Coordinates of C-alpha atoms and ligand atoms in Angstrom, one line a residue:
Chain A
M1 CA -9.9 -4.6 -10.5
S2 CA -8.8 -1.3 -11.5
T3 CA -11.1 -0.3 -14.1
N4 CA -11.7 3.1 -16.3
Y5 CA -14.7 4.6 -15.5
K6 CA -16.2 7.7 -17.5
I7 CA -16.5 11.1 -15.5
I8 CA -20.0 12.4 -16.6
K9 CA -19.6 15.6 -14.6
A10 CA -16.8 17.7 -13.2
E11 CA -17.1 21.0 -11.4
F12 CA -15.2 23.1 -9.1
L13 CA -17.3 23.7 -5.9
N14 CA -14.4 26.7 -5.0
A15 CA -11.4 28.0 -5.8
D16 CA -9.3 24.5 -4.9
T17 CA -11.8 21.8 -4.5
F18 CA -13.7 20.0 -7.3
K19 CA -16.7 17.3 -7.6
L20 CA -15.9 14.4 -10.0
T21 CA -19.4 12.5 -10.6
V22 CA -18.4 9.0 -12.1
Q23 CA -20.3 6.4 -14.0
S24 CA -20.0 2.8 -12.1
E25 CA -22.5 0.8 -11.7
K26 CA -20.2 -1.5 -9.8
I27 CA -18.7 1.2 -7.2
S28 CA -22.3 2.6 -7.0
Q29 CA -23.9 -0.6 -5.8
K30 CA -21.2 -1.8 -3.8
A31 CA -19.9 1.3 -1.9
R32 CA -20.8 1.7 1.8
P33 CA -20.3 5.1 3.5
G34 CA -16.8 5.8 4.5
Q35 CA -15.3 3.3 1.9
M36 CA -12.7 4.9 -0.5
V37 CA -11.6 4.4 -3.9
H38 CA -7.8 4.4 -4.9
I39 CA -7.2 6.9 -8.3
K40 CA -4.6 6.7 -10.4
C41 CA -3.7 10.4 -11.5
G42 CA -1.8 9.7 -14.7
D43 CA 2.1 9.4 -15.1
E44 CA 2.6 13.2 -15.7
G45 CA 5.5 14.4 -13.8
G46 CA 6.6 10.9 -12.5
V47 CA 3.4 10.8 -10.5
L48 CA 3.5 6.8 -9.4
L49 CA 1.1 6.2 -6.9
R50 CA -2.6 6.3 -6.9
R51 CA -4.5 8.8 -4.4
P52 CA -7.1 7.7 -1.8
I53 CA -10.2 9.5 -1.9
S54 CA -13.3 8.8 0.2
I55 CA -16.7 8.2 -1.7
C56 CA -18.7 11.3 -0.9
S57 CA -22.0 10.3 -2.1
V58 CA -23.8 7.6 -4.5
D59 CA -26.8 7.5 -6.8
R60 CA -27.6 3.7 -6.9
E61 CA -30.6 4.4 -9.5
K62 CA -28.2 6.1 -11.7
G63 CA -25.1 4.2 -11.4
T64 CA -22.9 7.0 -10.5
F65 CA -20.8 8.2 -7.4
D66 CA -19.2 11.6 -6.4
I67 CA -15.8 12.3 -5.2
V68 CA -14.7 15.6 -4.0
I69 CA -11.2 16.7 -4.0
Q70 CA -9.3 19.3 -2.8
I71 CA -6.2 20.1 -4.5
R72 CA -2.9 19.8 -2.4
G73 CA 0.1 18.6 -4.6
K74 CA 0.9 17.3 -7.8
G75 CA -1.7 14.4 -7.9
T76 CA -4.5 16.1 -7.2
K77 CA -3.4 18.9 -9.6
I78 CA -3.5 16.3 -12.1
L79 CA -6.9 15.0 -11.1
S80 CA -8.4 18.6 -11.2
K81 CA -7.9 18.8 -15.0
Y82 CA -10.3 16.1 -15.5
R83 CA -13.5 16.9 -17.3
A84 CA -16.7 15.6 -18.2
G85 CA -16.3 12.7 -20.7
D86 CA -12.8 11.7 -19.7
M87 CA -11.6 8.3 -18.7
I88 CA -10.3 7.5 -15.0
D89 CA -8.7 4.6 -13.5
I90 CA -10.1 3.7 -10.4
L91 CA -9.7 1.0 -7.9
G92 CA -12.6 0.4 -5.7
P93 CA -14.5 0.3 -3.4
L94 CA -12.0 -0.4 -0.7
G95 CA -11.6 -0.5 3.1
Q96 CA -14.2 -0.7 6.0
G97 CA -17.0 2.1 6.0
F98 CA -18.6 3.4 9.1
S99 CA -21.3 1.0 11.1
I100 CA -25.1 1.6 10.8
Y101 CA -27.0 0.2 13.8
P102 CA -30.7 0.4 12.8
K103 CA -31.4 0.9 16.7
H104 CA -29.5 3.9 16.7
K105 CA -32.0 6.9 16.9
K106 CA -30.0 9.8 17.3
I107 CA -26.5 10.1 15.8
I108 CA -24.0 13.0 15.3
V109 CA -21.4 13.2 12.5
I110 CA -18.7 15.4 13.1
G111 CA -16.2 16.5 10.2
G112 CA -13.3 18.9 9.7
G113 CA -11.8 20.2 6.2
I114 CA -11.5 17.5 3.5
G115 CA -13.0 15.1 6.3
I116 CA -16.5 16.2 5.7
F117 CA -16.7 14.1 2.6
P118 CA -17.4 10.5 3.6
L119 CA -20.2 11.9 6.0
L120 CA -22.7 12.8 3.4
Q121 CA -23.3 9.3 2.5
L122 CA -23.3 7.9 6.0
L123 CA -26.1 10.6 6.7
K124 CA -27.9 9.4 3.4
D125 CA -27.9 5.6 4.4
H126 CA -28.4 5.9 8.2
P127 CA -31.9 5.0 9.3
A128 CA -31.9 7.4 12.5
E129 CA -34.5 9.7 13.0
N130 CA -32.4 12.3 14.7
K131 CA -29.4 13.0 12.6
K132 CA -27.1 16.3 13.3
A133 CA -23.9 17.4 11.5
I134 CA -21.4 19.7 12.8
L135 CA -18.9 20.6 10.2
G136 CA -15.7 22.8 10.2
F137 CA -14.2 24.9 8.0
R138 CA -11.1 27.2 7.8
N139 CA -13.2 30.3 6.7
K140 CA -16.1 31.4 4.9
S141 CA -14.7 30.8 1.3
C142 CA -13.9 27.1 2.3
V143 CA -17.5 26.1 3.1
I144 CA -18.8 23.8 0.6
L145 CA -22.0 21.0 0.1
E146 CA -23.9 22.8 2.8
E147 CA -27.1 22.5 1.1
E148 CA -26.2 18.9 0.3
F149 CA -25.8 18.2 4.1
R150 CA -28.7 20.3 5.2
K151 CA -31.1 18.3 3.3
E152 CA -29.6 14.7 4.7
C153 CA -29.5 15.9 8.4
N154 CA -32.1 17.3 10.8
E155 CA -29.7 19.8 12.2
L156 CA -26.7 21.3 10.3
L157 CA -24.2 23.4 12.5
I158 CA -21.2 25.1 11.0
S159 CA -18.1 26.5 12.3
T160 CA -14.9 28.1 10.9
D161 CA -11.7 28.6 12.4
D162 CA -12.3 32.7 12.0
G163 CA -15.7 33.0 12.5
S164 CA -16.4 34.3 9.1
Y165 CA -19.3 31.9 9.0
G166 CA -21.4 29.9 11.5
E167 CA -20.0 29.9 14.8
K168 CA -16.3 30.6 15.5
G169 CA -14.5 28.1 17.0
F170 CA -13.9 23.9 16.9
V171 CA -16.3 21.4 16.0
T172 CA -15.8 19.4 19.6
D173 CA -16.5 22.5 21.6
I174 CA -19.8 22.5 19.5
L175 CA -20.0 18.9 20.1
K176 CA -19.7 19.4 23.6
K177 CA -22.4 21.7 23.9
E178 CA -25.0 19.9 21.9
L179 CA -24.2 16.6 23.9
D180 CA -24.7 18.6 27.1
K181 CA -28.1 19.4 25.7
E182 CA -28.9 16.0 24.6
P183 CA -27.3 12.7 24.4
A184 CA -26.5 10.9 20.9
D185 CA -26.2 6.9 20.2
M186 CA -23.4 7.4 18.2
L187 CA -20.8 9.9 16.8
F188 CA -19.0 9.5 13.9
F189 CA -15.7 11.8 13.2
C190 CA -13.7 12.3 10.1
G191 CA -11.1 15.2 9.9
P192 CA -7.6 16.1 11.2
L193 CA -6.1 13.9 13.7
P194 CA -6.0 16.5 16.7
M195 CA -9.9 16.7 15.9
M196 CA -10.5 13.4 16.0
K197 CA -8.3 12.6 19.1
L198 CA -10.5 15.3 21.1
G199 CA -13.5 13.8 19.6
V200 CA -12.9 10.5 21.0
G201 CA -12.1 11.9 24.4
I202 CA -15.3 13.6 24.5
A203 CA -17.0 10.4 23.3
N204 CA -15.3 8.6 26.0
E205 CA -16.4 11.4 28.7
Y206 CA -20.2 11.2 27.6
N207 CA -19.7 7.3 27.2
I208 CA -21.1 7.4 23.6
P209 CA -19.7 4.8 21.2
C210 CA -17.7 6.5 18.3
E211 CA -15.9 5.7 15.0
V212 CA -13.1 7.5 13.5
S213 CA -11.8 7.7 9.7
M214 CA -8.0 7.7 9.8
E215 CA -5.8 9.3 7.3
Q216 CA -2.5 7.7 5.9
R217 CA -0.3 7.7 3.0
M218 CA -0.8 4.8 0.9
G219 CA 0.7 2.4 -1.5
C220 CA -1.1 -0.7 -2.8
G221 CA -4.4 0.7 -1.1
I222 CA -5.6 -3.1 -0.6
G223 CA -3.5 -4.2 2.5
A224 CA -0.6 -5.8 0.7
C225 CA 2.3 -3.4 1.3
L226 CA 2.0 -2.3 5.1
T227 CA 3.0 1.4 4.1
C228 CA -0.6 2.8 5.6
V229 CA -0.5 2.0 9.0
C230 CA -2.0 3.7 12.3
K231 CA -1.2 2.2 15.8
T232 CA -4.0 0.3 17.4
K233 CA -5.0 -1.8 20.4
N234 CA -4.4 -5.3 20.1
G235 CA -5.7 -7.0 23.8
D236 CA -2.8 -5.6 26.4
D237 CA -0.8 -5.0 23.6
W238 CA -0.4 -2.8 20.3
E239 CA 0.1 -3.3 16.7
Y240 CA 0.4 -1.3 13.4
T241 CA -2.8 -2.0 11.4
Q242 CA -3.4 -1.1 7.7
V243 CA -5.6 1.8 7.5
C244 CA -6.5 0.9 3.5
K245 CA -7.6 -2.6 4.5
R246 CA -8.7 -2.7 8.0
G247 CA -9.8 1.1 8.2
P248 CA -10.2 3.7 7.3
V249 CA -12.9 3.7 9.6
F250 CA -12.1 2.4 13.1
S251 CA -14.0 2.2 16.3
G252 CA -12.8 5.0 18.4
D253 CA -11.3 3.0 21.2
K254 CA -9.5 0.8 18.8
V255 CA -6.9 3.6 17.5
I256 CA -4.2 4.9 19.9
F257 CA -3.6 8.5 19.1
E258 CA -0.3 9.8 20.0
Chain B
M1 CA 0.6 -19.3 -23.4
R2 CA 1.6 -19.5 -27.1
G3 CA 2.3 -22.9 -28.6
N4 CA 6.2 -23.0 -29.2
I5 CA 7.1 -20.4 -26.8
N6 CA 8.8 -21.7 -23.6
L7 CA 9.2 -19.5 -20.3
K8 CA 10.3 -22.1 -18.0
V9 CA 13.5 -21.1 -16.0
N10 CA 15.6 -22.9 -13.7
I11 CA 17.0 -20.6 -11.0
G12 CA 19.9 -22.8 -9.2
G13 CA 17.6 -25.6 -8.7
L14 CA 14.2 -23.7 -8.4
E15 CA 12.3 -24.6 -11.4
L16 CA 9.6 -21.8 -12.3
K17 CA 7.1 -22.1 -14.9
N18 CA 7.5 -18.4 -15.8
P19 CA 10.1 -16.0 -15.1
V20 CA 8.1 -13.3 -13.3
I21 CA 8.0 -13.4 -9.5
A22 CA 6.2 -10.8 -7.2
A23 CA 9.1 -9.0 -5.2
S24 CA 8.9 -9.5 -1.3
G25 CA 7.2 -6.8 0.9
C26 CA 4.8 -5.7 -2.2
F27 CA 3.0 -8.5 -2.3
G28 CA 1.9 -9.6 1.5
F29 CA 1.3 -13.3 1.6
G30 CA -0.5 -12.8 -1.8
R31 CA -4.1 -13.0 -0.3
E32 CA -5.0 -9.2 -1.6
Y33 CA -4.0 -9.9 -5.0
S34 CA -5.9 -13.0 -5.3
R35 CA -8.8 -10.8 -5.5
F36 CA -7.4 -9.3 -8.6
F37 CA -5.9 -11.9 -10.7
D38 CA -5.6 -15.7 -11.0
L39 CA -2.2 -16.5 -8.9
N40 CA -1.6 -19.4 -10.7
R41 CA -0.4 -17.2 -13.6
L42 CA 2.6 -16.3 -11.6
G43 CA 5.9 -17.8 -11.8
G44 CA 6.5 -17.1 -8.1
I45 CA 5.5 -15.3 -5.1
A46 CA 8.2 -13.9 -2.8
V47 CA 6.4 -13.4 0.4
K48 CA 6.7 -10.5 2.8
G49 CA 10.0 -10.4 4.6
L50 CA 9.8 -12.7 7.7
T51 CA 11.8 -13.0 11.0
L52 CA 12.0 -15.5 13.7
L53 CA 9.9 -13.5 15.9
P54 CA 7.0 -11.1 15.2
R55 CA 8.0 -7.6 14.3
K56 CA 5.7 -4.7 14.7
G57 CA 7.8 -2.3 12.1
N58 CA 8.5 1.2 11.8
P59 CA 6.4 4.3 13.0
P60 CA 4.4 5.9 10.1
P61 CA 4.5 7.4 7.9
R62 CA 6.2 4.8 5.8
I63 CA 5.8 5.8 2.5
A64 CA 6.5 8.9 0.2
E65 CA 6.5 9.5 -3.4
T66 CA 9.5 10.9 -5.2
P67 CA 10.0 11.5 -8.7
S68 CA 9.4 8.3 -10.7
G69 CA 9.7 6.4 -7.5
I70 CA 8.6 5.8 -3.7
L71 CA 10.4 5.7 -0.4
N72 CA 9.3 3.2 2.1
S73 CA 10.5 2.4 5.7
V74 CA 8.1 -0.4 6.6
G75 CA 10.9 -1.9 8.9
L76 CA 9.9 -5.8 8.2
Q77 CA 6.5 -5.9 9.8
N78 CA 5.6 -9.4 10.0
P79 CA 4.0 -12.2 12.1
G80 CA 7.0 -14.2 12.2
V81 CA 8.1 -17.2 10.7
H82 CA 5.6 -19.8 12.5
A83 CA 2.7 -17.8 11.7
F84 CA 3.7 -17.6 8.3
I85 CA 4.0 -21.4 8.1
E86 CA 0.5 -22.3 10.0
K87 CA -1.6 -19.6 8.6
E88 CA -0.3 -18.7 5.1
I89 CA 1.4 -21.9 3.6
P90 CA -1.8 -23.5 3.3
F91 CA -3.4 -20.5 1.4
L92 CA -0.2 -20.1 -0.9
R93 CA -0.3 -24.0 -1.7
K94 CA -3.7 -24.0 -3.5
F95 CA -2.0 -22.4 -6.2
D96 CA 0.2 -23.5 -8.9
T97 CA 2.9 -21.1 -8.3
S98 CA 6.3 -21.3 -6.4
I99 CA 6.8 -20.1 -2.7
I100 CA 9.8 -18.0 -2.0
V101 CA 10.2 -17.2 1.4
N102 CA 12.3 -14.0 2.1
A103 CA 14.1 -14.2 5.6
S104 CA 15.8 -11.6 7.6
G105 CA 17.9 -12.2 10.8
S106 CA 19.9 -9.7 13.3
T107 CA 22.3 -12.4 14.2
V108 CA 24.0 -15.2 12.2
E109 CA 22.1 -17.4 14.6
E110 CA 18.8 -16.2 13.7
Y111 CA 19.7 -16.5 10.1
E112 CA 20.7 -20.2 10.6
K113 CA 17.4 -20.9 12.8
M114 CA 15.4 -19.4 9.9
V115 CA 16.9 -21.3 7.4
E116 CA 16.4 -24.4 9.3
I117 CA 13.0 -23.9 10.1
L118 CA 12.0 -23.0 6.4
S119 CA 14.1 -26.2 5.1
D120 CA 11.4 -28.1 6.8
A121 CA 8.5 -26.2 5.7
D122 CA 6.4 -26.7 2.7
V123 CA 8.0 -23.8 0.4
D124 CA 10.2 -23.9 -3.0
A125 CA 12.9 -21.6 -2.2
I126 CA 14.5 -19.7 0.6
E127 CA 15.6 -15.8 -0.2
L128 CA 18.0 -14.6 2.3
N129 CA 17.6 -10.9 2.7
L130 CA 20.8 -9.5 3.5
S131 CA 19.7 -6.1 2.4
C132 CA 16.9 -4.5 4.3
P133 CA 17.7 -1.1 4.7
N134 CA 15.0 -0.1 7.6
V135 CA 15.8 -2.1 10.2
K136 CA 18.8 -0.8 12.7
E137 CA 20.0 -3.9 13.8
G138 CA 21.7 -6.8 11.1
C139 CA 20.4 -7.2 7.7
L140 CA 21.8 -4.4 5.6
S141 CA 25.2 -4.6 7.7
F142 CA 25.3 -8.5 6.9
G143 CA 25.2 -7.5 3.3
S144 CA 27.5 -4.6 3.1
S145 CA 30.7 -6.5 3.1
P146 CA 32.3 -9.6 1.3
H147 CA 33.2 -11.2 4.3
R148 CA 30.1 -10.9 6.2
V149 CA 28.1 -12.2 3.2
R150 CA 30.3 -15.1 3.2
E151 CA 30.0 -15.8 6.9
V152 CA 26.4 -15.7 6.8
V153 CA 25.8 -17.5 3.7
S154 CA 28.3 -20.2 4.2
R155 CA 26.7 -20.8 7.9
V156 CA 23.1 -20.9 6.7
K157 CA 23.9 -23.3 4.0
K158 CA 24.7 -26.2 6.2
Y159 CA 20.8 -25.9 7.2
A160 CA 19.6 -25.3 4.1
K161 CA 17.5 -28.2 2.1
K162 CA 16.1 -25.8 -0.4
P163 CA 17.7 -23.4 -3.0
L164 CA 19.2 -20.7 -1.5
I165 CA 18.9 -17.2 -3.0
V166 CA 20.5 -14.4 -1.5
K167 CA 19.3 -10.9 -1.8
L168 CA 21.8 -8.1 -2.5
S169 CA 21.9 -4.4 -1.5
P170 CA 22.8 -1.8 -3.7
N171 CA 24.1 0.3 -0.8
V172 CA 27.6 -0.9 -1.5
T173 CA 30.5 0.2 -3.4
D174 CA 31.3 -2.9 -5.4
I175 CA 28.2 -5.3 -5.5
A176 CA 30.1 -7.8 -8.0
E177 CA 32.3 -8.3 -5.0
I178 CA 29.4 -9.1 -2.7
A179 CA 27.9 -11.7 -5.3
K180 CA 30.9 -13.4 -5.8
A181 CA 31.4 -13.9 -1.7
A182 CA 27.7 -15.5 -1.8
E183 CA 28.5 -17.4 -4.6
E184 CA 31.5 -18.9 -3.1
A185 CA 29.7 -19.4 0.3
G186 CA 27.2 -21.8 -1.5
A187 CA 24.3 -19.4 -2.9
D188 CA 22.3 -21.2 -5.5
S189 CA 21.3 -17.9 -7.0
V190 CA 21.2 -14.3 -5.9
S191 CA 18.3 -11.4 -6.2
L192 CA 19.2 -7.9 -7.0
I193 CA 18.4 -5.1 -6.2
N194 CA 16.8 -4.3 -2.9
T195 CA 16.1 -0.8 -2.1
I196 CA 18.5 2.2 -2.5
L197 CA 18.8 4.3 0.7
G198 CA 17.2 7.5 0.5
M199 CA 15.3 10.2 2.4
A200 CA 12.4 13.1 1.7
I201 CA 12.3 16.2 3.5
N202 CA 9.2 18.9 3.9
A203 CA 10.7 21.9 3.6
K204 CA 7.8 23.5 4.8
T205 CA 7.8 21.9 8.2
R206 CA 11.4 21.4 8.1
R207 CA 10.7 17.6 8.9
P208 CA 11.6 14.2 7.2
I209 CA 8.4 12.8 5.5
L210 CA 9.2 9.1 6.8
G211 CA 8.5 8.4 10.3
N212 CA 12.0 6.5 10.2
V213 CA 13.7 9.7 8.6
T214 CA 15.1 7.6 6.0
G215 CA 14.0 4.6 3.6
G216 CA 14.4 2.6 0.6
L217 CA 14.1 3.9 -2.9
S218 CA 12.1 1.7 -5.4
G219 CA 10.3 2.1 -8.8
P220 CA 11.5 3.3 -11.9
A221 CA 13.7 5.8 -10.8
I222 CA 16.1 2.9 -9.7
K223 CA 15.7 0.9 -12.9
P224 CA 19.1 2.1 -14.5
V225 CA 21.1 1.4 -11.2
A226 CA 19.4 -2.1 -11.4
L227 CA 20.1 -2.7 -14.8
R228 CA 23.5 -1.9 -14.3
M229 CA 24.3 -4.2 -11.4
V230 CA 22.4 -6.9 -12.9
Y231 CA 24.9 -6.5 -15.5
E232 CA 28.1 -6.5 -13.3
V233 CA 26.9 -9.2 -11.3
S234 CA 25.9 -11.8 -14.0
K235 CA 29.4 -11.2 -15.5
A236 CA 31.2 -11.8 -12.0
V237 CA 29.3 -14.8 -11.2
S238 CA 28.1 -18.1 -12.8
I239 CA 25.0 -18.9 -10.5
P240 CA 21.6 -17.6 -11.9
V241 CA 20.6 -13.8 -11.0
I242 CA 17.2 -12.6 -10.5
G243 CA 17.0 -8.9 -11.4
M244 CA 14.6 -6.3 -10.0
G245 CA 14.2 -2.5 -9.6
G246 CA 11.6 -0.4 -11.3
I247 CA 10.2 -3.1 -13.5
T248 CA 6.9 -1.7 -14.8
N249 CA 6.1 -3.8 -17.9
G250 CA 7.5 -6.4 -20.1
T251 CA 9.8 -4.5 -22.1
D252 CA 11.4 -3.8 -19.1
A253 CA 11.8 -7.3 -17.8
V254 CA 13.1 -8.1 -21.2
E255 CA 15.9 -5.7 -20.7
F256 CA 16.8 -7.5 -17.4
F257 CA 17.1 -10.6 -19.0
L258 CA 19.3 -9.1 -21.9
A259 CA 21.4 -7.5 -19.0
G260 CA 21.9 -11.2 -17.7
A261 CA 18.9 -12.1 -15.4
T262 CA 17.4 -15.5 -15.9
A263 CA 14.0 -14.1 -13.9
V264 CA 12.6 -10.8 -12.7
M265 CA 10.9 -9.6 -9.6
I266 CA 8.4 -6.8 -9.8
G267 CA 7.1 -4.7 -6.8
T268 CA 6.3 -1.6 -6.6
A269 CA 4.5 -1.2 -10.2
G270 CA 1.8 -3.3 -8.6
F271 CA 1.1 -0.2 -6.6
A272 CA 0.1 1.8 -9.6
N273 CA -1.2 -1.6 -11.6
P274 CA -2.3 -4.2 -9.8
M275 CA -2.2 -6.3 -13.2
V276 CA 1.3 -5.6 -13.9
W277 CA 2.5 -9.2 -13.0
V278 CA 0.3 -10.7 -15.4
E279 CA 0.6 -7.9 -18.0
T280 CA 4.5 -8.3 -18.1
I281 CA 4.0 -12.0 -18.9
E282 CA 1.9 -11.5 -21.4
V283 CA 4.3 -8.6 -23.2
I284 CA 7.3 -11.1 -22.8
E285 CA 5.5 -13.7 -24.6
A286 CA 4.5 -11.2 -27.5
Y287 CA 8.2 -9.9 -27.5
M288 CA 9.5 -14.0 -28.0
A289 CA 6.9 -14.5 -30.7
E290 CA 8.0 -11.2 -32.5
N291 CA 11.5 -11.7 -32.4
S292 CA 11.3 -15.6 -32.9
V293 CA 12.8 -16.5 -29.6
N294 CA 11.5 -20.0 -28.4
S295 CA 13.0 -19.9 -24.9
V296 CA 13.1 -17.3 -22.7
T297 CA 16.5 -18.5 -21.4
D298 CA 17.9 -17.8 -24.9
L299 CA 17.2 -14.0 -23.9
I300 CA 19.7 -14.2 -20.8
G301 CA 22.8 -12.0 -21.3
G302 CA 22.0 -11.3 -24.6
L303 CA 22.9 -8.0 -24.6
I304 CA 25.0 -6.7 -27.5
V305 CA 27.6 -4.3 -26.7
Ligands
LIG401 C1 -8.9 7.0 3.5 C2 -8.6 8.5 2.8 C3 -9.6 9.4 2.4 C4 -9.4 10.5 1.6 N1 -10.4 11.4 1.2 C5 -10.1 12.6 0.6 C6 -11.2 12.9 -0.1 O1 -12.4 12.7 -0.2 N2 -10.9 14.3 -0.7 C7 -9.7 15.2 -0.6 O2 -9.8 16.1 -1.0 N3 -8.7 14.1 0.1 C8 -8.8 13.2 0.6 N4 -7.8 12.3 1.1 C9 -6.4 13.2 1.1 C10 -5.8 12.7 -0.3 O3 -5.5 11.4 -0.4 C11 -4.9 13.7 -0.3 O4 -4.9 15.0 -0.1 C12 -3.7 13.1 -1.7 O5 -3.3 12.0 -1.9 C13 -2.7 14.2 -1.9 O6 -2.0 13.9 -2.9 P1 -1.1 15.4 -3.8 O7 -0.6 14.4 -4.9 O8 -2.0 16.1 -4.2 O9 -0.1 15.6 -2.7 P2 1.2 15.4 -2.5 O10 1.7 16.0 -1.3 O11 1.7 15.6 -3.7 O12 1.7 13.7 -2.4 C14 2.5 13.2 -2.3 C15 2.1 12.0 -1.3 O13 1.6 12.0 -0.5 C16 0.4 11.4 -0.1 N5 -0.3 12.5 0.6 C17 -0.4 13.4 0.7 N6 -1.3 14.3 1.3 C18 -2.0 13.2 2.2 C19 -2.9 12.8 3.1 N7 -3.3 14.0 3.6 N8 -3.5 11.8 3.2 C20 -3.2 10.6 2.6 N9 -1.9 10.7 1.6 C21 -1.8 11.9 1.4 C22 0.0 11.5 -1.6 O14 -1.2 10.3 -1.9 C23 0.8 10.9 -2.3 O15 1.4 9.7 -2.3 C24 -8.0 11.1 1.7 C25 -7.0 10.2 2.3 C26 -7.1 9.3 2.8 C27 -6.1 8.4 3.6
LIG402 C1 6.8 -1.4 0.9 C2 7.8 -2.3 0.4 C3 8.4 -3.4 1.3 C4 9.5 -4.2 1.0 N1 9.8 -5.1 1.6 C5 10.8 -5.9 1.4 C6 11.1 -7.0 2.2 O1 10.3 -7.4 3.4 N2 12.1 -7.8 2.2 C7 13.0 -7.8 0.8 O2 13.8 -8.2 0.7 N3 12.7 -6.7 0.2 C8 11.4 -5.7 0.2 N4 11.3 -4.8 -0.7 C9 12.3 -4.5 -1.7 C10 11.6 -5.1 -2.9 O3 11.3 -6.6 -2.7 C11 12.4 -4.8 -4.1 O4 13.8 -5.4 -4.0 C12 12.5 -3.6 -4.6 O5 11.4 -2.6 -4.1 C13 12.9 -2.8 -6.1 O6 12.1 -3.5 -6.8 P1 10.9 -2.8 -7.4 O7 11.3 -1.0 -8.0 O8 10.2 -3.5 -8.7 O9 9.8 -2.6 -5.9 C14 10.2 -3.8 -0.2 C15 9.9 -2.9 -1.4 C16 8.9 -2.2 -1.1 C17 8.5 -1.0 -2.1
LIG403 S1 -1.6 1.0 1.3 FE1 -0.4 -1.0 1.0 S2 -1.3 -1.9 3.1 FE2 -2.4 -0.1 2.8

């Protein structure tokens, strides 16, 4: 059921990215890392569809959850105007989140751009004793949530495309170097498609299971309209699968990247 | 329901307890929305468009938002009619709502076969989709000329043991002509409109947004066109008309009744508001109570011009 929830905090993290803390007993209790919510932006300017946004972190005691949103177009622009005290129409939590295997001792999460958000709660919830995060940003001014991530993992590696902060280069290059030093039990990717495609290739090369969180334009958000599909393996054949319902998180060996 | 208000309608032999139906392709096979509200509330469910064999559908992206509307290019992804009969009918039959099966084919023989199979299945009506803009072969081409419509409808009619609804495309010059051809060939009712062909372009990348390049427009953007077409068709034929296109609330639905529709279907609006079908029924009831209308059928074609 879509419900109006109260925003208890709204703040900008940098010039175009903001965080909303929302009061919801239901979502904070039910949400698993990697799941998303589907948000109505309001009827302004003929914006009809909801926007899919990952749950970034939850506070199960306070009954709140955080979402972090980058302004991209009309809908996210409208959402950026919400303030503490406003009500927001949210459907969720939706979809399949990341798999947490308690026997895994060492995990690495790899995120790029807006793909880093769902990885924060994953780090919080995962019981592994050795957790590493590799996060990629365009440049120094895009780097956000650094402290939040540092708190939840043993080691945080940051890279920027232009080298203005952390290492220069791709997160997948850093990942390879790390895996050469020490293997991992599982890898989790969320970010641009080319990054995830490379990532799954690396996971296969090192023979490590991995999961990827897919992005696709969506309609209903619950599995009924078949607009949000990605290509997945189906035995010897393939099929189009709803990202909103069967994903957004898929096993890395299930998705067919083209 | 309010005491003396009668929401029942009869659409060419298909009895509905109320005139609000979930539109094909926007409601899957009902499973997802059954988590949000009681499907018993619906007059009917038009299930996702089926074909004889399973179809994979078109490459993504399959949806683009346009001002007050959306474009889709799903391309009839579906598990095929046999899987539907085996896996979905038992679920849908648990609810007291009419099952309308939306059926497509790429040849006349396929349409015949579909109707033959579905006539023996436990469903309440067959909605012949002669208007899907998103598949290359068949479908839309069957719905775009009166003589093709006459041919398909008269041939499937021989196999039809259930009320036959013919779904019309707006992508034609004269929709009333097409509706008349469907009526003459034996359609028990017509439903309209399917989506309007359109496209969306990303100027920055110089590429189309949809994987299929073109798609079908739906949502509030098409409501004025849909109302006009329902109005024209209902004057041209004597079989009942099911109206749809951009309905987002009960007032919109009443407008369609006044234009000549006996029932309405709602699709796109459910993406933003999963309760839209139930809320629409409630607003229709409230409108009737306020205006002392006892039977919803008294509204049909009640436009004052
Ligand atoms: C599972 C999932 C999780 C996401 N999590 C986050 C998150 O935590 N933070 C964040 O900032 N963004 C996230 N996104 C991306 C976010 O949904 C888009 O940036 C947003 O929908 C853009 O809307 P707009 O109105 O600003 O852009 P417009 O370009 O005006 O949007 C037009 C249409 O395209 C869709 N669209 C455009 N870009 C995307 C995209 N990249 N992915 C999906 N749909 C898109 C919109 O939803 C809308 O329907 C996520 C996307 C998915 C699929
Ligand atoms: C995602 C999507 C899928 C659709 N699939 C079908 C379909 O399989 N068969 C069909 O007859 N119409 C299909 N339609 C058309 C709708 O049933 C309806 O005719 C149209 O969307 C107009 O109504 P609306 O504005 O309320 O959505 C689809 C529409 C959408 C948005
Ligand atoms: S958005 Fe409708 S099926 Fe995924």
